[in-house]
């Protein structure tokens, strides 16, 4: 009896250990979890919302077609209200609590200095879908990716375009107004623009615009009194509209060259014509309804199918988010093994010459 009792105890202990081992083993997930942190209710929502909605629409289309290798893409969304402190808290929660391998969005440029170390320390992929400040790419950080062209390129394009318009080879004798949102990207825009103008022989007048802007009357009056020849502006949609309204109000009729954030239809259509007609945008994406390719038509059609408004699907930010959704999906298809951050990082690096349809 003693031998049988001992045998039964061994069997029971082995069964308990097997159960415990099964419980401790990571369960195979039916989803690929991706975190999003961005402005869904703050002062830059008009710029950020179309981007994330387009990405969400792309993932929904992929999921409806069976997902990626049978797994559905699960986008876990967080609203940072365009507040760096909230953004940092939410990134930490997604990384430590939700354990996502990839965080997208991150459109609060002033939060980058805090967020980047968290992503690096936790070896989590950060995909900066709109913010394109130099800290994301310099110095090189293997866990970071950006989905937009940088501000330096946009400044160079703006200066080159205006030189052609002015029929000049340099900016000698030209005074340039620089108006930028009071966050990290705005400071970078100001620094880059000032350096480019002075490099070409011109002088500058700088103005700071609040992120939650009401109007730009004070800044416009100052630029008018300084008799600037043209203005280089960096802000979100609301800032672009406020600036153009104030320019019309004070009858300032100089050319305005805007960067990525302000070059959306809403800025042109919701601003007085006398100011909007002098406004030109520098951007890296073309609205899907202008492209008129098969993929452009698909981007618009899927937006409508999933219930997003026309004033979003016609934006260049829709193209931005849609293209990034396509890029991320292509990378997920290329992942070898489990959907870990490291495997996703390697897969993102392997995507080359992706055809986004214009």
Short mmCIF file of C-alpha atoms in Angstrom, two decimals:
data_model
loop_
_atom_site.label_atom_id
_atom_site.label_comp_id
_atom_site.label_asym_id
_atom_site.label_seq_id
_atom_site.Cartn_x
_atom_site.Cartn_y
_atom_site.Cartn_z
CA UNK A 1 0.00 0.00 0.00
CA UNK A 2 2.83 2.36 0.74
CA UNK A 3 4.30 1.84 -2.75
CA UNK A 4 0.89 2.47 -4.39
CA UNK A 5 0.33 5.63 -2.29
CA UNK A 6 3.73 6.96 -3.26
CA UNK A 7 3.00 6.27 -6.92
CA UNK A 8 -0.36 8.07 -6.74
CA UNK A 9 1.29 11.08 -5.07
CA UNK A 10 3.90 11.25 -7.83
CA UNK A 11 1.19 11.12 -10.50
CA UNK A 12 -0.85 13.85 -8.74
CA UNK A 13 2.24 16.04 -8.34
CA UNK A 14 3.14 15.60 -12.02
CA UNK A 15 -0.40 16.57 -13.02
CA UNK A 16 -0.27 19.71 -10.87
CA UNK A 17 3.09 20.67 -12.34
CA UNK A 18 1.74 20.15 -15.86
CA UNK A 19 -1.23 22.44 -15.12
CA UNK A 20 1.04 25.09 -13.63
CA UNK A 21 3.36 24.90 -16.63
CA UNK A 22 0.43 25.25 -19.03
CA UNK A 23 -0.82 28.29 -17.13
CA UNK A 24 2.60 29.99 -17.17
CA UNK A 25 3.09 29.41 -20.91
CA UNK A 26 2.15 32.41 -23.12
CA UNK A 27 -1.11 31.71 -24.89
CA UNK A 28 -1.18 31.94 -28.67
CA UNK A 29 -3.01 35.17 -29.40
CA UNK A 30 -5.53 35.48 -32.21
CA UNK A 31 -4.62 39.16 -32.62
CA UNK A 32 -1.61 41.31 -33.36
CA UNK A 33 -1.87 44.16 -30.87
CA UNK A 34 -0.69 47.61 -31.93
CA UNK A 35 -0.85 50.67 -29.66
CA UNK A 36 -1.81 54.16 -30.82
CA UNK A 37 -1.21 57.35 -28.83
CA UNK A 38 -2.30 60.65 -30.37
CA UNK A 39 -4.57 63.67 -30.24
CA UNK A 40 -8.22 62.63 -30.47
CA UNK A 41 -9.78 65.60 -28.67
CA UNK A 42 -7.16 68.38 -28.37
CA UNK A 43 -6.05 71.35 -30.50
CA UNK A 44 -4.47 69.26 -33.28
CA UNK A 45 -7.25 66.68 -33.66
CA UNK A 46 -8.24 68.04 -37.09
CA UNK A 47 -4.79 67.07 -38.35
CA UNK A 48 -4.22 63.86 -36.41
CA UNK A 49 -7.68 62.23 -36.57
CA UNK A 50 -7.72 61.58 -40.36
CA UNK A 51 -4.34 59.87 -40.12
CA UNK A 52 -5.31 57.38 -37.44
CA UNK A 53 -8.76 56.85 -38.96
CA UNK A 54 -7.17 55.98 -42.31
CA UNK A 55 -4.80 53.53 -40.64
CA UNK A 56 -7.72 51.99 -38.74
CA UNK A 57 -9.69 51.70 -42.00
CA UNK A 58 -6.78 49.92 -43.66
CA UNK A 59 -6.51 47.46 -40.77
CA UNK A 60 -10.28 46.85 -40.88
CA UNK A 61 -10.03 46.06 -44.58
CA UNK A 62 -7.18 43.63 -43.90
CA UNK A 63 -9.10 42.01 -41.02
CA UNK A 64 -12.24 41.60 -43.13
CA UNK A 65 -10.13 39.78 -45.70
CA UNK A 66 -8.87 37.30 -43.09
CA UNK A 67 -6.17 39.28 -41.31
CA UNK A 68 -2.45 38.62 -41.44
CA UNK A 69 -1.63 34.92 -41.40
CA UNK A 70 -5.04 34.35 -39.82
CA UNK A 71 -4.52 36.93 -37.08
CA UNK A 72 -6.56 40.14 -36.79
CA UNK A 73 -4.79 43.46 -36.28
CA UNK A 74 -6.03 44.98 -33.02
CA UNK A 75 -5.47 48.74 -32.74
CA UNK A 76 -5.52 49.86 -29.09
CA UNK A 77 -6.18 53.61 -29.20
CA UNK A 78 -5.34 56.21 -26.55
CA UNK A 79 -6.12 59.96 -26.55
CA UNK A 80 -3.22 62.09 -25.32
CA UNK A 81 -5.18 65.36 -25.80
CA UNK A 82 -1.95 66.83 -27.23
CA UNK A 83 -0.44 66.79 -23.75
CA UNK A 84 3.16 65.46 -23.40
CA UNK A 85 2.61 64.22 -19.83
CA UNK A 86 -0.49 62.24 -20.82
CA UNK A 87 1.30 60.90 -23.90
CA UNK A 88 4.19 59.58 -21.78
CA UNK A 89 1.82 57.92 -19.30
CA UNK A 90 -0.13 56.23 -22.07
CA UNK A 91 2.97 54.99 -23.86
CA UNK A 92 4.17 53.43 -20.60
CA UNK A 93 0.79 51.75 -20.08
CA UNK A 94 0.74 50.32 -23.59
CA UNK A 95 4.28 49.02 -23.23
CA UNK A 96 4.12 47.60 -19.69
CA UNK A 97 0.44 46.71 -19.23
CA UNK A 98 -0.80 45.92 -22.74
CA UNK A 99 2.66 44.71 -23.78
CA UNK A 100 2.28 45.91 -27.36
CA UNK A 101 5.33 45.38 -29.60
CA UNK A 102 4.59 48.49 -31.67
CA UNK A 103 3.30 51.99 -30.81
CA UNK A 104 2.14 54.29 -33.61
CA UNK A 105 0.92 57.89 -33.63
CA UNK A 106 3.16 59.86 -31.25
CA UNK A 107 2.23 63.18 -32.85
CA UNK A 108 3.18 65.35 -29.87
CA UNK A 109 6.63 66.61 -30.82
CA UNK A 110 7.33 68.09 -27.37
CA UNK A 111 6.88 64.63 -25.85
CA UNK A 112 9.45 62.89 -28.03
CA UNK A 113 12.35 63.48 -25.62
CA UNK A 114 10.43 61.61 -22.88
CA UNK A 115 8.88 58.90 -25.03
CA UNK A 116 11.96 57.84 -27.00
CA UNK A 117 13.92 56.54 -23.94
CA UNK A 118 10.89 54.52 -22.80
CA UNK A 119 10.61 52.83 -26.19
CA UNK A 120 14.35 52.18 -26.35
CA UNK A 121 14.64 50.83 -22.80
CA UNK A 122 11.68 48.49 -23.30
CA UNK A 123 12.81 47.56 -26.82
CA UNK A 124 9.44 48.50 -28.28
CA UNK A 125 9.04 49.77 -31.83
CA UNK A 126 7.93 53.40 -32.07
CA UNK A 127 6.42 54.54 -35.38
CA UNK A 128 6.11 58.33 -35.42
CA UNK A 129 3.36 58.68 -37.99
CA UNK A 130 3.19 62.49 -38.16
CA UNK A 131 5.78 64.12 -35.94
CA UNK A 132 9.03 64.29 -37.90
CA UNK A 133 11.49 66.15 -35.69
CA UNK A 134 15.20 65.35 -35.90
CA UNK A 135 15.29 63.44 -32.56
CA UNK A 136 13.41 60.58 -34.22
CA UNK A 137 16.14 59.96 -36.77
CA UNK A 138 19.29 61.59 -35.36
CA UNK A 139 21.15 60.07 -33.68
CA UNK A 140 20.06 56.75 -35.16
CA UNK A 141 17.81 54.67 -32.89
CA UNK A 142 17.02 51.20 -34.14
CA UNK A 143 13.61 51.05 -32.42
CA UNK A 144 12.28 54.22 -34.07
CA UNK A 145 10.63 54.73 -37.44
CA UNK A 146 9.01 57.79 -38.98
CA UNK A 147 6.28 57.90 -41.60
CA UNK A 148 6.63 61.47 -42.86
CA UNK A 149 9.30 63.56 -44.57
CA UNK A 150 11.32 65.79 -42.29
CA UNK A 151 10.98 69.51 -41.66
CA UNK A 152 14.36 70.30 -43.20
CA UNK A 153 13.18 68.97 -46.57
CA UNK A 154 9.98 71.01 -46.33
CA UNK A 155 11.93 74.18 -45.49
CA UNK A 156 14.25 73.65 -48.47
CA UNK A 157 11.29 73.11 -50.79
CA UNK A 158 9.57 76.24 -49.47
CA UNK A 159 12.65 78.42 -49.96
CA UNK A 160 13.27 77.04 -53.45
CA UNK A 161 9.66 77.56 -54.46
CA UNK A 162 9.63 81.16 -53.26
CA UNK A 163 12.90 81.97 -55.02
CA UNK A 164 11.28 80.84 -58.27
CA UNK A 165 8.18 82.93 -57.56
CA UNK A 166 10.28 85.99 -56.79
CA UNK A 167 12.50 85.39 -59.85
CA UNK A 168 15.53 85.64 -57.56
CA UNK A 169 18.72 83.65 -57.12
CA UNK A 170 19.00 84.59 -53.44
CA UNK A 171 17.10 86.43 -50.69
CA UNK A 172 19.29 89.51 -50.39
CA UNK A 173 17.08 92.43 -49.33
CA UNK A 174 14.18 90.08 -48.56
CA UNK A 175 12.59 89.93 -45.10
CA UNK A 176 10.87 86.65 -44.18
CA UNK A 177 8.31 86.12 -41.42
CA UNK A 178 8.48 82.78 -39.60
CA UNK A 179 5.36 81.78 -37.65
CA UNK A 180 5.38 78.47 -35.78
CA UNK A 181 3.46 76.50 -33.15
CA UNK A 182 4.96 76.77 -29.66
CA UNK A 183 6.09 73.13 -29.38
CA UNK A 184 9.28 71.25 -30.29
CA UNK A 185 8.44 70.91 -33.99
CA UNK A 186 7.67 74.63 -34.18
CA UNK A 187 11.05 75.50 -32.69
CA UNK A 188 12.75 73.19 -35.16
CA UNK A 189 10.82 74.80 -38.04
CA UNK A 190 11.86 78.24 -36.80
CA UNK A 191 15.53 77.27 -36.45
CA UNK A 192 15.67 75.56 -39.85
CA UNK A 193 13.81 78.35 -41.64
CA UNK A 194 15.94 81.07 -40.06
CA UNK A 195 19.14 79.27 -41.03
CA UNK A 196 17.94 78.68 -44.61
CA UNK A 197 16.82 82.28 -45.10
CA UNK A 198 20.06 83.71 -43.73
CA UNK A 199 22.09 81.24 -45.79
CA UNK A 200 20.39 82.73 -48.84
CA UNK A 201 21.12 86.31 -47.73
CA UNK A 202 17.74 87.24 -46.23
CA UNK A 203 16.62 88.44 -42.79
CA UNK A 204 13.88 87.03 -40.55
CA UNK A 205 11.15 88.02 -38.10
CA UNK A 206 9.95 85.18 -35.87
CA UNK A 207 6.54 84.72 -34.24
CA UNK A 208 5.34 82.06 -31.80
CA UNK A 209 1.77 80.73 -32.15
CA UNK A 210 0.01 78.92 -29.25
CA UNK A 211 -1.00 75.30 -29.94
CA UNK A 212 -4.56 76.02 -28.73
CA UNK A 213 -4.81 79.13 -30.89
CA UNK A 214 -7.80 81.52 -30.96
CA UNK A 215 -6.48 84.05 -33.47
CA UNK A 216 -3.15 85.33 -34.75
CA UNK A 217 -3.97 89.04 -34.70
CA UNK A 218 -0.99 90.08 -32.58
CA UNK A 219 1.49 88.06 -34.62
CA UNK A 220 0.09 89.24 -37.97
CA UNK A 221 0.14 92.89 -36.92
CA UNK A 222 3.77 92.49 -35.89
CA UNK A 223 4.68 90.86 -39.23
CA UNK A 224 2.82 93.62 -41.10
CA UNK A 225 4.67 96.34 -39.19
CA UNK A 226 7.97 94.65 -40.08
CA UNK A 227 6.94 94.64 -43.76
CA UNK A 228 7.83 91.00 -44.41
CA UNK A 229 7.91 89.85 -48.03
CA UNK A 230 6.58 86.35 -47.34
CA UNK A 231 5.76 84.08 -44.41
CA UNK A 232 6.80 80.52 -43.57
CA UNK A 233 4.24 78.87 -41.27
CA UNK A 234 4.19 75.66 -39.24
CA UNK A 235 1.10 74.64 -37.24
CA UNK A 236 -1.90 72.31 -37.29
CA UNK A 237 -5.14 72.94 -39.22
CA UNK A 238 -6.55 75.30 -36.57
CA UNK A 239 -3.41 77.40 -36.58
CA UNK A 240 -3.39 77.67 -40.35
CA UNK A 241 -6.99 78.89 -40.41
CA UNK A 242 -6.38 81.38 -37.60
CA UNK A 243 -3.31 82.76 -39.33
CA UNK A 244 -5.02 83.23 -42.69
CA UNK A 245 -8.09 84.83 -41.10
CA UNK A 246 -5.89 87.36 -39.33
CA UNK A 247 -3.94 88.06 -42.52
CA UNK A 248 -7.21 88.81 -44.32
CA UNK A 249 -8.47 90.90 -41.40
CA UNK A 250 -5.43 93.20 -41.56
CA UNK A 251 -5.20 93.12 -45.36
CA UNK A 252 -1.74 91.54 -45.40
CA UNK A 253 -1.31 90.12 -48.91
CA UNK A 254 2.07 88.41 -48.86
CA UNK A 255 2.65 84.75 -49.90
CA UNK A 256 2.41 82.20 -47.07
CA UNK A 257 4.24 78.89 -47.36
CA UNK A 258 2.92 76.26 -44.95
CA UNK A 259 4.47 72.98 -43.82
CA UNK A 260 2.83 69.57 -43.61
CA UNK A 261 0.34 70.24 -40.77
CA UNK A 262 -1.49 73.16 -42.34
CA UNK A 263 -1.70 71.89 -45.91
CA UNK A 264 -5.17 70.38 -45.68
CA UNK A 265 -8.34 71.27 -47.56
CA UNK A 266 -9.92 72.73 -44.43
CA UNK A 267 -7.30 75.47 -44.23
CA UNK A 268 -8.10 76.61 -47.76
CA UNK A 269 -11.88 76.20 -47.60
CA UNK A 270 -12.41 77.69 -44.14
CA UNK A 271 -10.19 80.74 -44.65
CA UNK A 272 -11.05 84.00 -46.45
CA UNK A 273 -10.25 83.76 -50.16
CA UNK A 274 -8.16 86.94 -50.16
CA UNK A 275 -5.66 85.19 -47.83
CA UNK A 276 -6.10 81.58 -49.03
CA UNK A 277 -5.20 82.53 -52.61
CA UNK A 278 -1.71 83.48 -51.37
CA UNK A 279 -1.23 80.25 -49.41
CA UNK A 280 0.99 77.42 -50.66
CA UNK A 281 1.69 74.13 -48.88
CA UNK A 282 4.77 71.91 -48.68
CA UNK A 283 3.87 68.25 -48.23
CA UNK A 284 4.92 64.69 -48.92
CA UNK A 285 1.52 63.11 -49.59
CA UNK A 286 -1.23 63.68 -52.14
CA UNK A 287 -4.94 63.41 -51.19
CA UNK A 288 -6.42 60.13 -52.51
CA UNK A 289 -9.17 61.86 -54.52
CA UNK A 290 -6.51 63.80 -56.46
CA UNK A 291 -4.29 60.80 -57.18
CA UNK A 292 -7.08 58.96 -59.07
CA UNK A 293 -5.18 55.65 -59.06
CA UNK A 294 -6.79 52.31 -58.19
CA UNK A 295 -5.24 52.41 -54.72
CA UNK A 296 -6.30 56.03 -54.26
CA UNK A 297 -9.87 55.09 -55.11
CA UNK A 298 -9.65 52.14 -52.73
CA UNK A 299 -8.47 54.41 -49.90
CA UNK A 300 -11.46 56.69 -50.40
CA UNK A 301 -13.93 53.81 -50.83
CA UNK A 302 -12.80 52.02 -47.67
CA UNK A 303 -13.07 55.25 -45.70
CA UNK A 304 -16.70 55.57 -46.75
CA UNK A 305 -17.37 51.88 -46.15
CA UNK A 306 -16.20 52.12 -42.54
CA UNK A 307 -18.13 55.31 -41.84
CA UNK A 308 -15.49 58.04 -41.96
CA UNK A 309 -16.56 61.49 -43.25
CA UNK A 310 -15.71 62.85 -46.70
CA UNK A 311 -13.83 65.78 -45.20
CA UNK A 312 -11.33 63.25 -43.82
CA UNK A 313 -11.04 60.84 -46.76
CA UNK A 314 -10.23 63.73 -49.10
CA UNK A 315 -7.31 64.92 -46.95
CA UNK A 316 -3.63 64.34 -47.51
CA UNK A 317 -3.55 63.10 -43.89
CA UNK A 318 -5.84 60.28 -45.03
CA UNK A 319 -3.20 59.31 -47.58
CA UNK A 320 -0.57 59.53 -44.85
CA UNK A 321 -2.39 57.15 -42.49
CA UNK A 322 -3.49 54.83 -45.29
CA UNK A 323 0.06 54.46 -46.64
CA UNK A 324 1.39 53.82 -43.15
CA UNK A 325 -1.28 51.18 -42.57
CA UNK A 326 -0.17 49.53 -45.78
CA UNK A 327 3.49 49.69 -44.75
CA UNK A 328 2.84 48.19 -41.32
CA UNK A 329 0.68 45.43 -42.80
CA UNK A 330 3.36 44.54 -45.34
CA UNK A 331 5.89 44.32 -42.52
CA UNK A 332 3.58 42.09 -40.44
CA UNK A 333 3.29 39.74 -43.40
CA UNK A 334 7.08 39.50 -43.50
CA UNK A 335 7.52 38.73 -39.79
CA UNK A 336 9.36 35.48 -39.20
CA UNK A 337 8.27 33.72 -36.03
CA UNK A 338 6.28 35.37 -33.25
CA UNK A 339 5.09 38.98 -33.46
CA UNK A 340 7.71 40.31 -31.09
CA UNK A 341 8.99 43.87 -31.24
CA UNK A 342 12.35 42.71 -32.55
CA UNK A 343 10.80 40.62 -35.32
CA UNK A 344 8.49 43.47 -36.31
CA UNK A 345 11.43 45.88 -36.34
CA UNK A 346 13.38 43.62 -38.67
CA UNK A 347 10.34 43.19 -40.91
CA UNK A 348 9.79 46.96 -41.14
CA UNK A 349 13.42 47.36 -42.18
CA UNK A 350 12.95 44.76 -44.92
CA UNK A 351 10.09 46.58 -46.71
CA UNK A 352 11.47 48.31 -49.80
CA UNK A 353 9.97 50.11 -52.80
CA UNK A 354 6.42 49.78 -51.50
CA UNK A 355 3.88 50.77 -54.17
CA UNK A 356 1.37 53.05 -52.41
CA UNK A 357 -0.44 54.00 -55.59
CA UNK A 358 0.88 57.53 -55.83
#
